[in-house]
Coordinates of C-alpha atoms in Angstrom, one line a residue:
Chain A
X1 CA 92.5 85.2 142.4
X2 CA 93.0 81.5 142.7
X3 CA 90.1 79.6 144.0
X4 CA 90.8 76.7 146.4
X5 CA 88.5 74.4 144.6
X6 CA 87.5 73.7 141.0
X7 CA 84.7 71.8 139.4
X8 CA 85.5 69.4 136.6
X9 CA 82.4 68.7 134.5
X10 CA 82.9 65.9 132.0
X11 CA 81.0 65.6 128.7
X12 CA 81.0 63.0 126.0
X13 CA 79.8 64.9 123.0
X14 CA 81.1 68.1 121.5
X15 CA 77.7 69.4 120.6
X16 CA 76.6 69.0 124.3
X17 CA 79.8 70.7 125.3
X18 CA 79.1 73.7 123.0
X19 CA 75.6 74.3 124.4
X20 CA 76.9 73.8 127.9
X21 CA 79.5 76.5 127.3
X22 CA 76.9 78.9 126.0
X23 CA 74.7 78.2 129.0
X24 CA 77.5 78.6 131.6
X25 CA 78.6 81.9 129.8
X26 CA 75.0 83.1 129.9
X27 CA 74.9 82.5 133.7
X28 CA 78.1 84.6 133.9
X29 CA 80.4 81.9 135.3
X30 CA 84.0 82.2 134.4
X31 CA 85.3 79.1 132.6
X32 CA 88.9 78.4 133.7
X33 CA 89.8 75.9 131.0
X34 CA 88.3 73.3 128.6
X35 CA 90.1 70.1 127.7
X36 CA 89.1 68.4 124.4
X37 CA 90.6 65.5 122.5
X38 CA 90.3 67.4 119.2
X39 CA 89.6 71.0 117.9
X40 CA 85.9 71.8 118.4
X41 CA 85.0 74.3 115.8
X42 CA 83.6 77.5 117.2
X43 CA 84.6 76.7 120.8
X44 CA 86.8 79.7 121.1
X45 CA 84.0 82.0 119.9
X46 CA 81.6 80.5 122.4
X47 CA 84.0 80.9 125.2
X48 CA 84.7 84.5 124.1
X49 CA 88.4 84.0 123.7
X50 CA 90.3 86.8 122.1
X51 CA 91.5 86.0 118.5
X52 CA 95.1 84.9 118.1
X53 CA 97.7 87.4 117.0
X54 CA 100.1 84.7 115.8
X55 CA 99.5 85.7 112.1
X56 CA 100.6 89.3 112.9
X57 CA 103.8 88.0 114.5
X58 CA 104.4 85.8 111.4
X59 CA 104.1 88.9 109.1
X60 CA 106.6 90.8 111.2
X61 CA 109.0 87.8 111.3
X62 CA 108.7 87.6 107.5
X63 CA 109.8 91.3 107.4
X64 CA 112.8 90.5 109.5
X65 CA 113.6 87.6 107.2
X66 CA 113.6 89.7 104.1
X67 CA 115.7 92.3 105.8
X68 CA 118.3 89.7 106.8
X69 CA 118.4 88.3 103.3
X70 CA 118.8 91.7 101.6
X71 CA 121.4 92.9 104.1
X72 CA 123.4 89.7 103.9
X73 CA 123.4 89.4 100.1
X74 CA 124.1 93.2 99.7
X75 CA 127.1 93.0 102.0
X76 CA 128.5 89.8 100.7
X77 CA 127.9 90.1 97.0
X78 CA 128.0 93.9 96.4
X79 CA 130.0 95.6 99.2
X80 CA 132.5 93.2 100.5
X81 CA 133.8 91.5 97.4
X82 CA 132.0 92.5 94.2
X83 CA 133.6 89.9 92.0
X84 CA 132.5 89.4 88.4
X85 CA 131.0 86.0 88.5
X86 CA 129.9 84.9 85.1
X87 CA 129.2 88.4 84.0
X88 CA 126.5 89.1 86.5
X89 CA 126.4 92.8 87.3
X90 CA 127.5 93.3 90.9
X91 CA 127.7 97.1 90.8
X92 CA 124.5 97.6 92.8
X93 CA 122.0 95.4 94.6
X94 CA 119.2 96.4 92.3
X95 CA 121.1 95.4 89.2
X96 CA 121.7 91.9 90.4
X97 CA 118.5 91.5 92.3
X98 CA 116.8 88.8 90.3
X99 CA 119.6 86.4 91.3
X100 CA 118.9 87.2 95.0
X101 CA 115.1 86.9 94.9
X102 CA 115.1 83.1 95.5
X103 CA 117.2 83.6 98.7
X104 CA 115.0 86.6 99.8
X105 CA 111.9 84.5 99.3
X106 CA 113.2 81.5 101.1
X107 CA 114.5 83.4 104.1
X108 CA 111.3 85.3 104.4
X109 CA 109.4 82.1 104.6
X110 CA 112.0 80.5 106.8
X111 CA 111.9 83.3 109.4
X112 CA 108.1 83.6 109.3
X113 CA 107.5 79.9 109.7
X114 CA 110.1 79.0 112.3
X115 CA 109.8 82.1 114.5
X116 CA 106.0 81.8 114.4
X117 CA 106.2 78.1 115.5
X118 CA 108.7 79.0 118.3
X119 CA 106.4 81.9 119.4
X120 CA 103.5 79.4 119.5
X121 CA 105.5 77.0 121.7
X122 CA 106.5 79.8 124.0
X123 CA 103.0 81.3 124.3
X124 CA 101.4 77.9 124.9
X125 CA 104.3 76.8 127.2
X126 CA 105.2 73.6 125.3
X127 CA 108.7 72.1 125.4
X128 CA 110.2 68.6 125.7
X129 CA 110.1 67.2 129.2
X130 CA 107.3 69.5 130.1
X131 CA 105.0 67.9 132.7
X132 CA 101.6 67.3 131.0
X133 CA 98.8 69.4 132.4
X134 CA 96.0 67.0 132.0
X135 CA 93.4 66.7 134.8
X136 CA 91.9 63.6 133.3
X137 CA 93.6 61.3 130.8
X138 CA 90.2 60.5 129.1
X139 CA 90.2 64.0 127.7
X140 CA 92.8 62.9 125.1
X141 CA 90.6 60.1 123.9
X142 CA 86.8 60.7 123.9
X143 CA 85.8 63.0 126.8
X144 CA 85.5 66.7 127.2
X145 CA 86.3 68.5 130.4
X146 CA 85.2 71.9 131.6
X147 CA 86.9 73.4 134.6
X148 CA 85.2 76.1 136.6
X149 CA 86.4 77.7 139.8
X150 CA 84.2 77.4 142.9
X151 CA 83.5 80.5 145.0
X152 CA 81.1 79.3 147.7
X153 CA 78.6 78.4 145.0
X154 CA 79.3 74.7 144.8
X155 CA 75.7 73.5 144.9
X156 CA 74.2 75.9 142.4
X157 CA 77.1 75.4 140.0
X158 CA 76.8 71.6 140.3
X159 CA 73.1 71.8 139.5
X160 CA 73.7 74.1 136.6
X161 CA 76.3 71.7 135.1
X162 CA 74.1 68.7 135.6
X163 CA 71.4 70.4 133.6
X164 CA 73.7 71.0 130.8
X165 CA 74.2 67.3 130.3
X166 CA 77.5 66.6 132.1
X167 CA 78.0 62.9 132.6
X168 CA 80.3 63.3 135.6
X169 CA 81.0 66.2 138.0
X170 CA 84.0 66.2 140.3
X171 CA 85.0 68.7 142.8
X172 CA 88.8 68.9 143.1
X173 CA 91.0 70.7 145.5
X174 CA 93.3 73.0 143.6
X175 CA 96.5 71.6 145.1
X176 CA 95.4 68.1 144.0
X177 CA 94.8 69.4 140.6
X178 CA 97.3 68.2 138.0
X179 CA 98.9 71.5 137.4
Chain B
X1 CA 66.3 86.7 92.5
X2 CA 65.3 88.3 89.2
X3 CA 67.5 90.9 87.7
X4 CA 67.0 93.1 84.7
X5 CA 69.6 95.3 83.3
X6 CA 68.7 98.8 84.4
X7 CA 68.2 101.5 81.8
X8 CA 70.9 103.6 83.4
X9 CA 73.4 100.8 83.0
X10 CA 72.4 100.1 79.4
X11 CA 72.6 103.7 78.4
X12 CA 75.9 104.0 80.3
X13 CA 77.3 101.1 78.4
X14 CA 76.1 102.5 75.1
X15 CA 77.7 105.8 75.9
X16 CA 81.0 104.1 76.7
X17 CA 80.8 102.3 73.3
X18 CA 80.0 105.5 71.4
X19 CA 82.8 107.4 73.2
X20 CA 85.1 104.5 72.6
X21 CA 84.2 104.4 68.8
X22 CA 85.1 108.1 68.6
X23 CA 88.4 107.5 70.4
X24 CA 89.2 104.6 68.1
X25 CA 88.3 106.5 64.9
X26 CA 90.4 109.4 66.1
X27 CA 93.2 107.0 66.7
X28 CA 93.1 105.7 63.1
X29 CA 92.7 109.2 61.6
X30 CA 95.5 110.6 63.7
X31 CA 97.8 107.7 62.8
X32 CA 97.0 108.0 59.1
X33 CA 97.6 111.7 59.1
X34 CA 101.2 110.8 59.1
X35 CA 102.0 109.4 55.6
X36 CA 105.1 108.7 53.5
X37 CA 104.9 112.2 52.2
X38 CA 105.0 114.1 55.5
X39 CA 106.9 111.6 57.8
X40 CA 110.2 113.5 57.4
X41 CA 108.6 116.7 58.4
X42 CA 106.7 115.0 61.2
X43 CA 110.0 113.6 62.7
X44 CA 111.7 116.9 62.3
X45 CA 108.9 118.7 64.2
X46 CA 109.1 116.1 66.9
X47 CA 112.8 116.8 67.3
X48 CA 112.2 120.5 67.4
X49 CA 109.8 119.9 70.2
X50 CA 112.5 118.4 72.1
X51 CA 110.9 115.0 72.4
X52 CA 112.9 112.3 74.2
X53 CA 114.3 111.2 70.9
X54 CA 116.2 114.3 70.3
X55 CA 118.8 113.6 72.9
X56 CA 119.5 110.2 71.5
X57 CA 120.5 111.8 68.3
X58 CA 117.5 110.6 66.2
X59 CA 117.8 113.4 63.7
X60 CA 120.3 111.3 61.9
X61 CA 118.2 108.4 60.6
X62 CA 121.2 106.4 59.7
X63 CA 122.7 106.6 63.1
X64 CA 119.5 105.4 64.5
X65 CA 119.2 102.5 62.1
X66 CA 122.8 101.5 62.9
X67 CA 122.0 101.5 66.6
X68 CA 119.2 99.2 66.0
X69 CA 121.4 96.8 64.1
X70 CA 123.8 96.7 66.9
X71 CA 121.3 95.7 69.5
X72 CA 120.4 92.9 67.2
X73 CA 117.1 91.1 67.2
X74 CA 115.6 93.1 70.0
X75 CA 115.3 96.2 67.9
X76 CA 114.1 94.2 64.9
X77 CA 111.4 92.5 67.0
X78 CA 110.4 95.6 68.7
X79 CA 110.0 97.5 65.5
X80 CA 107.4 95.1 64.3
X81 CA 106.7 95.6 60.7
X82 CA 109.9 94.5 59.0
X83 CA 113.3 93.1 59.9
X84 CA 115.9 95.8 60.0
X85 CA 119.3 94.8 58.8
X86 CA 121.9 95.8 56.4
X87 CA 120.4 93.9 53.5
X88 CA 116.9 95.4 53.8
X89 CA 118.0 98.9 54.4
X90 CA 114.6 100.1 55.6
X91 CA 114.9 103.8 56.4
X92 CA 114.2 105.2 59.8
X93 CA 111.2 107.1 58.4
X94 CA 109.6 104.0 57.0
X95 CA 110.2 102.2 60.2
X96 CA 108.6 104.9 62.4
X97 CA 105.7 105.2 59.9
X98 CA 104.9 101.5 60.5
X99 CA 105.0 102.0 64.2
X100 CA 102.6 105.0 64.0
X101 CA 100.2 103.0 61.8
X102 CA 100.4 99.9 64.0
X103 CA 99.4 101.8 67.1
X104 CA 95.6 102.1 66.7
X105 CA 95.4 98.5 65.7
X106 CA 97.4 97.3 68.7
X107 CA 95.4 99.5 71.0
X108 CA 92.2 97.9 69.7
X109 CA 93.7 94.4 70.0
X110 CA 95.0 94.9 73.5
X111 CA 91.7 96.1 74.9
X112 CA 89.7 93.5 72.9
X113 CA 91.9 90.7 74.2
X114 CA 91.8 92.0 77.8
X115 CA 88.1 91.9 78.1
X116 CA 87.9 88.6 76.2
X117 CA 90.4 87.0 78.5
X118 CA 88.4 88.1 81.6
X119 CA 85.4 86.1 80.2
X120 CA 87.6 83.1 79.3
X121 CA 89.2 83.2 82.7
X122 CA 85.8 83.1 84.4
X123 CA 84.8 80.2 82.2
X124 CA 87.8 78.2 83.4
X125 CA 87.1 79.1 87.0
X126 CA 83.5 78.1 86.5
X127 CA 84.5 74.7 85.1
X128 CA 86.9 74.1 87.9
X129 CA 84.1 74.8 90.5
X130 CA 81.9 72.2 88.8
X131 CA 84.7 69.6 88.3
X132 CA 85.8 70.1 91.9
X133 CA 82.2 70.0 93.2
X134 CA 83.0 73.1 95.3
X135 CA 80.5 73.6 98.0
X136 CA 81.0 77.4 98.5
X137 CA 80.6 78.7 95.0
X138 CA 77.2 77.6 93.5
X139 CA 75.5 80.8 94.6
X140 CA 77.9 82.6 92.3
X141 CA 77.3 80.4 89.3
X142 CA 74.8 82.7 87.6
X143 CA 77.1 85.6 88.0
X144 CA 79.9 83.6 86.4
X145 CA 77.5 82.4 83.6
X146 CA 76.6 86.0 82.9
X147 CA 80.3 87.0 82.6
X148 CA 81.1 84.0 80.3
X149 CA 78.4 85.1 77.9
X150 CA 81.1 87.5 76.6
X151 CA 83.3 84.6 75.5
X152 CA 81.7 84.2 72.1
X153 CA 81.2 87.9 71.0
X154 CA 84.5 88.9 72.6
X155 CA 86.4 86.1 70.9
X156 CA 84.9 86.8 67.5
X157 CA 86.0 90.4 67.8
X158 CA 89.5 89.4 68.8
X159 CA 89.8 87.1 65.8
X160 CA 88.4 89.7 63.4
X161 CA 90.8 92.3 64.7
X162 CA 93.7 89.9 64.2
X163 CA 92.4 89.0 60.7
X164 CA 92.0 92.6 59.6
X165 CA 95.1 94.0 61.3
X166 CA 97.2 91.4 59.6
X167 CA 100.9 92.6 59.6
X168 CA 100.0 95.7 61.6
X169 CA 100.1 93.3 64.6
X170 CA 101.6 90.1 63.4
X171 CA 104.6 90.7 61.1
X172 CA 104.5 87.0 60.0
X173 CA 101.2 87.7 58.3
X174 CA 103.0 89.8 55.7
X175 CA 103.4 87.4 52.8
X176 CA 106.8 89.0 51.8
X177 CA 108.6 87.8 54.9
X178 CA 108.3 84.2 53.7
X179 CA 109.1 85.0 50.1
X180 CA 112.8 84.2 49.5
X181 CA 112.9 86.6 46.6
X182 CA 111.7 89.6 48.7
X183 CA 114.0 92.1 50.4
X184 CA 111.8 91.5 53.5
X185 CA 112.5 87.8 53.5
X186 CA 113.0 86.5 57.0
X187 CA 114.4 82.9 57.3
X188 CA 113.5 82.5 60.9
X189 CA 109.8 83.3 60.3
X190 CA 109.8 81.2 57.2
X191 CA 111.0 78.3 59.3
X192 CA 108.0 78.7 61.5
X193 CA 105.5 79.3 58.7
X194 CA 104.2 75.7 59.0
X195 CA 102.5 76.9 62.2
X196 CA 102.4 80.6 61.6
X197 CA 100.4 81.1 58.5
X198 CA 97.2 83.1 58.2
X199 CA 94.9 80.3 57.1
X200 CA 96.0 77.9 59.8
X201 CA 95.9 80.7 62.4
X202 CA 92.3 81.5 61.6
X203 CA 91.3 77.8 61.5
X204 CA 92.9 77.3 64.9
X205 CA 91.3 80.4 66.3
X206 CA 87.9 79.4 65.2
X207 CA 88.4 75.8 66.6
X208 CA 89.5 77.2 70.0
X209 CA 86.6 79.6 70.2
X210 CA 84.1 77.0 69.0
X211 CA 85.3 74.6 71.7
X212 CA 85.0 77.1 74.5
X213 CA 81.7 78.4 73.2
X214 CA 80.2 74.9 72.9
X215 CA 81.1 74.2 76.5
X216 CA 79.8 77.5 77.6
X217 CA 76.5 76.9 75.7
X218 CA 75.9 73.5 77.1
X219 CA 76.9 74.2 80.7
X220 CA 74.6 77.2 80.8
X221 CA 71.8 75.1 79.3
X222 CA 72.3 72.3 81.8
X223 CA 72.6 74.7 84.7
X224 CA 69.3 76.3 83.8
X225 CA 67.7 72.9 83.1
X226 CA 68.7 71.7 86.5
X227 CA 66.6 74.5 88.0
X228 CA 63.5 73.1 86.4
X229 CA 64.3 69.5 87.1
X230 CA 62.6 67.3 89.8
X231 CA 64.2 67.7 93.2
X232 CA 66.0 64.4 93.2
X233 CA 66.8 64.4 89.5
X234 CA 70.4 65.4 89.3
X235 CA 71.0 64.4 85.7
X236 CA 71.9 67.8 84.4
X237 CA 74.3 68.4 87.3
X238 CA 76.1 65.2 86.4
X239 CA 76.2 66.1 82.8
X240 CA 77.7 69.5 83.7
X241 CA 80.2 67.8 85.9
X242 CA 81.4 65.6 83.1
X243 CA 81.5 68.2 80.4
X244 CA 83.4 70.6 82.8
X245 CA 86.1 68.0 83.4
X246 CA 86.4 67.4 79.7
X247 CA 86.4 71.1 79.0
X248 CA 89.3 71.7 81.4
X249 CA 91.4 69.2 79.5
X250 CA 90.5 70.9 76.2
X251 CA 91.0 74.3 77.7
X252 CA 94.5 73.8 79.1
X253 CA 95.7 72.7 75.6
X254 CA 93.9 75.3 73.6
X255 CA 94.6 78.1 76.0
X256 CA 98.3 77.4 75.7
X257 CA 98.2 77.3 71.9
X258 CA 96.0 80.4 71.9
X259 CA 98.6 82.3 73.9
X260 CA 101.3 81.3 71.3
X261 CA 99.1 82.3 68.4
X262 CA 97.4 85.4 69.7
X263 CA 100.1 86.9 71.8
X264 CA 103.5 85.3 71.6
X265 CA 103.5 85.4 67.8
X266 CA 103.7 89.2 67.8
X267 CA 107.3 88.6 68.5
X268 CA 107.9 85.7 66.1
X269 CA 111.6 85.6 66.8
X270 CA 111.1 84.9 70.4
X271 CA 109.6 82.0 72.4
X272 CA 109.1 81.0 75.9
X273 CA 107.8 77.7 77.2
X274 CA 105.9 78.9 80.2
X275 CA 104.2 81.6 78.3
X276 CA 100.8 79.8 78.2
X277 CA 100.7 79.5 81.9
X278 CA 101.7 83.1 82.3
X279 CA 98.8 84.3 80.1
X280 CA 96.5 81.8 81.9
X281 CA 97.4 83.3 85.3
X282 CA 96.7 86.8 84.0
X283 CA 93.3 85.8 82.7
X284 CA 92.4 83.7 85.7
X285 CA 93.1 86.5 88.2
X286 CA 91.3 89.1 86.2
X287 CA 88.4 86.8 85.8
X288 CA 88.1 86.1 89.5
X289 CA 88.4 89.8 90.2
X290 CA 85.6 90.6 87.9
X291 CA 83.4 87.9 89.5
X292 CA 84.1 89.6 92.8
X293 CA 83.3 93.1 91.5
X294 CA 80.1 92.1 89.8
X295 CA 79.0 90.1 92.9
X296 CA 79.6 93.0 95.1
X297 CA 77.8 95.3 92.7
X298 CA 74.7 93.0 92.5
X299 CA 74.8 92.5 96.3
X300 CA 74.9 96.2 96.9
X301 CA 71.6 96.3 94.9
X302 CA 70.1 93.8 97.3
X303 CA 69.9 91.1 94.6
X304 CA 72.2 88.5 96.1
X305 CA 71.1 88.3 99.7
X306 CA 72.2 84.6 99.7
X307 CA 75.8 85.8 99.1
X308 CA 77.5 86.5 102.5
X309 CA 80.8 88.0 103.3
X310 CA 82.4 84.6 103.5
X311 CA 81.9 84.2 99.7
X312 CA 83.5 87.6 99.2
X313 CA 86.3 86.5 101.5
X314 CA 86.9 83.4 99.4
X315 CA 86.9 85.3 96.1
X316 CA 89.4 87.8 97.7
X317 CA 91.6 84.9 98.8
X318 CA 91.6 83.7 95.2
X319 CA 92.5 87.2 94.0
X320 CA 95.3 87.2 96.5
X321 CA 96.6 83.7 95.7
X322 CA 96.4 83.9 92.0
X323 CA 98.0 87.4 92.0
X324 CA 101.0 85.8 93.7
X325 CA 100.8 82.9 91.3
X326 CA 101.0 85.4 88.4
X327 CA 104.0 87.0 90.0
X328 CA 105.6 83.7 90.4
X329 CA 105.2 82.9 86.7
X330 CA 106.2 86.4 85.6
X331 CA 109.4 86.2 87.7
X332 CA 110.2 82.7 86.6
X333 CA 110.0 83.7 83.0
X334 CA 111.9 86.9 83.6
X335 CA 114.6 85.5 85.9
X336 CA 115.4 82.5 83.8
X337 CA 115.9 84.6 80.7
X338 CA 117.7 87.4 82.6
X339 CA 120.0 84.9 84.3
X340 CA 121.2 83.0 81.2
X341 CA 121.1 86.1 79.0
X342 CA 121.0 84.3 75.7
X343 CA 120.8 87.0 73.0
X344 CA 117.9 85.5 71.1
X345 CA 115.7 85.3 74.2
X346 CA 116.8 88.3 76.2
X347 CA 116.0 90.9 73.6
X348 CA 112.3 90.5 74.6
X349 CA 113.1 91.9 78.0
X350 CA 115.7 94.4 76.9
X351 CA 113.1 96.2 74.7
X352 CA 110.6 96.2 77.5
X353 CA 113.1 97.4 80.2
X354 CA 114.5 100.1 78.0
X355 CA 111.3 101.4 76.3
X356 CA 108.6 100.3 78.7
X357 CA 110.4 100.7 82.0
X358 CA 107.5 102.2 83.9
X359 CA 104.7 99.9 82.7
X360 CA 106.9 96.9 82.8
X361 CA 107.9 97.3 86.4
X362 CA 104.9 99.4 87.4
X363 CA 102.6 96.4 86.7
X364 CA 104.6 94.4 89.3
X365 CA 103.5 97.0 91.9
X366 CA 99.9 96.8 90.7
X367 CA 99.7 93.1 90.3
X368 CA 101.8 91.9 93.2
X369 CA 102.7 94.5 95.9
X370 CA 99.2 96.0 96.1
X371 CA 97.2 92.8 96.3
X372 CA 99.8 91.3 98.6
X373 CA 99.6 94.0 101.1
X374 CA 95.9 94.9 100.7
X375 CA 94.5 91.4 100.7
X376 CA 96.8 89.7 103.2
X377 CA 94.7 90.6 106.2
X378 CA 91.8 88.3 106.7
X379 CA 89.4 91.0 108.0
X380 CA 90.1 93.3 105.0
X381 CA 89.0 90.5 102.6
X382 CA 85.5 90.8 104.0
X383 CA 85.2 94.5 103.4
X384 CA 83.5 95.1 100.0
X385 CA 85.1 98.5 99.3
X386 CA 88.5 97.1 100.1
X387 CA 88.0 94.2 97.7
X388 CA 86.7 96.6 95.1
X389 CA 89.7 98.9 95.5
X390 CA 92.1 95.9 95.2
X391 CA 90.1 94.6 92.3
X392 CA 90.4 97.9 90.3
X393 CA 94.2 97.9 90.9
X394 CA 94.5 94.3 89.7
X395 CA 92.4 94.9 86.6
X396 CA 94.5 98.0 85.7
X397 CA 97.6 96.0 86.3
X398 CA 96.6 93.2 84.0
X399 CA 95.5 95.5 81.3
X400 CA 99.1 96.9 81.4
X401 CA 100.3 93.3 81.4
X402 CA 98.6 92.7 78.1
X403 CA 99.8 96.1 76.9
X404 CA 103.4 95.1 77.7
X405 CA 103.0 91.8 75.7
X406 CA 101.7 93.4 72.5
X407 CA 102.9 97.0 72.2
X408 CA 106.7 96.5 72.3
X409 CA 106.4 94.3 69.2
X410 CA 104.2 96.6 67.2
X411 CA 104.8 100.2 68.2
X412 CA 108.2 99.9 70.0
X413 CA 109.2 103.0 71.8
X414 CA 106.4 105.1 70.3
X415 CA 103.9 103.9 72.9
X416 CA 101.6 106.0 74.9
X417 CA 98.3 105.4 76.8
X418 CA 96.4 108.1 75.0
X419 CA 93.1 108.5 73.1
X420 CA 93.4 105.3 70.9
X421 CA 94.1 103.1 74.0
X422 CA 91.6 104.7 76.3
X423 CA 89.0 104.8 73.5
X424 CA 89.5 101.0 72.9
X425 CA 89.1 100.3 76.6
X426 CA 85.9 102.3 76.7
X427 CA 84.6 100.6 73.6
X428 CA 85.2 97.0 74.8
X429 CA 84.4 97.9 78.4
X430 CA 81.0 99.1 77.3
X431 CA 80.4 96.1 75.1
X432 CA 81.5 93.8 78.0
X433 CA 79.1 95.5 80.4
X434 CA 76.2 95.4 77.9
X435 CA 76.6 91.7 77.0
X436 CA 77.3 90.6 80.6
X437 CA 74.5 92.5 82.3
X438 CA 72.0 91.6 79.6
X439 CA 72.9 87.9 80.1
X440 CA 72.6 88.3 83.9
X441 CA 69.0 89.4 83.4
X442 CA 68.0 86.3 81.5
X443 CA 67.6 83.8 84.4
X444 CA 67.2 84.0 88.2
X445 CA 70.4 84.8 90.0
X446 CA 70.2 81.8 92.2
X447 CA 71.0 78.4 90.6
X448 CA 68.5 76.7 92.9
X449 CA 68.6 73.2 91.3
X450 CA 72.3 72.7 92.1
X451 CA 72.8 70.0 94.7
X452 CA 75.3 72.1 96.5
X453 CA 73.2 75.2 96.7
X454 CA 72.1 74.7 100.3
X455 CA 75.7 74.2 101.4
X456 CA 76.7 77.2 99.4
X457 CA 74.0 79.4 100.9
X458 CA 75.1 78.5 104.4
X459 CA 78.7 78.7 103.5
X460 CA 80.6 80.2 106.4
X461 CA 84.3 80.7 106.8

């Protein structure tokens, strides 16, 4: 459910932000988003975000890569045209395998790395000419912004956030919001 | 935390040593039950029993000898004792007899070197931790120092075996191969005799071992002295830092030369330039694995409560990474030689692939596939029994690695992992446990004077 209004609480220190996150979570408010200029160690844990599965996808992409390499080299070098090139045994894949290992290795890494990066871009919706989703330009420099949806609890939420050390609290209509 | 070797562990280690001694003595007696008198009968019996040799037509000794000549140096190298060629005319019987007599010596040497190299690998790892001023590992320093206490006794045993085994392991130690008037004269070995001669071999071995032991002695001394020092007196730590950096330079040269001497020279007709690195990778990964195993053991006894699962995780990452590094070197050595297929180099692998197919490729599964799949997942690296399981596989794999380096040169196709081999493993395994756990009981298990100890205790990944 989209709320019509959100609160933007701005912090200037990552330690303050971390304790604020813990407090807001303890009060059972749902944090929509947090904008930081740099990775804050442990923030994902404090927010209770699920761990990433990017590494698992990379492993699977690697498996695809090695399959592509083996299939390709087996077809080209063994099945399609098994020429004698410098006395290398092209009777079966296994017999000539050491020569294919560098290709198998590189394609595994290539597939794992590139497909994982592309997966990352897709999952985090990043592409060229994408409109930046930044509610406040200062969050790319030295400010931290926590966004919480308002459900008729504007006042108590504002007070809670003030207590946590927010230097600035703005209430923003959702349609005015940058995204 | 104080630790004292428990009676159960000590008795267990002594039982292993005694069992091992029985196995080793049995190996020697069994080998020497075959002599020049009964070797013909022995081989005939073997053929009657339908051993694998029968089908290759071994009953005809001359056919066999001829086959060896045809595959050239490989056979000659593999068959250890003496060079087989037309001029020498060593009979098949004599040749097999040498292999049979070499086996208990080689079994002893492989196991002795395996446990020694674990301790030496740990010493290198320890020095790297000091020189890099690692923040995570100081809580493990006392465990490492305990393991490295085996460097000196283990090294002495290896040198003694090499000395007494002589040409049972190192054919170049036979004085006849460098004597131009002998039928056993080998011009290739004679050409290398400036380096490969018994006196110079022993002198080098003693120098290497002395260098490693001196570093080990002083680093242990400074590490313990730092515990007693005033809280802002870091003199001993700085000394340790300096000698560790110096040791690493000394180590990388001597380790390389040691691998030529103690391992590569069993095949004196063969050489490889990355061999030193390859042996290093093997000892490094086995050493790190043993650090992890002993840490997990002591932690399970409640003696290392300052070690958390992030430390285990880091060790497991090293086990994983160095296993892959070992594979990289193994493959680089194998593939370069396989690809160019130069006769004087490739025989090394031909004998191994033909006579040692299962151990040679099986160790790749143990040393690469297993650690790769078991230790890839970040969560699994924090589960002690998982790390123990992977560690046992890695250690078995690296024993077989050393087995594959020594045995083809000394016993050729007459290898088996039987009583002499297992007896030797028990003997040196027991000795290793006894020395290491006795040393672990000498000082508290936390190096509390180390300036990085607080960071290390709170290490969290």
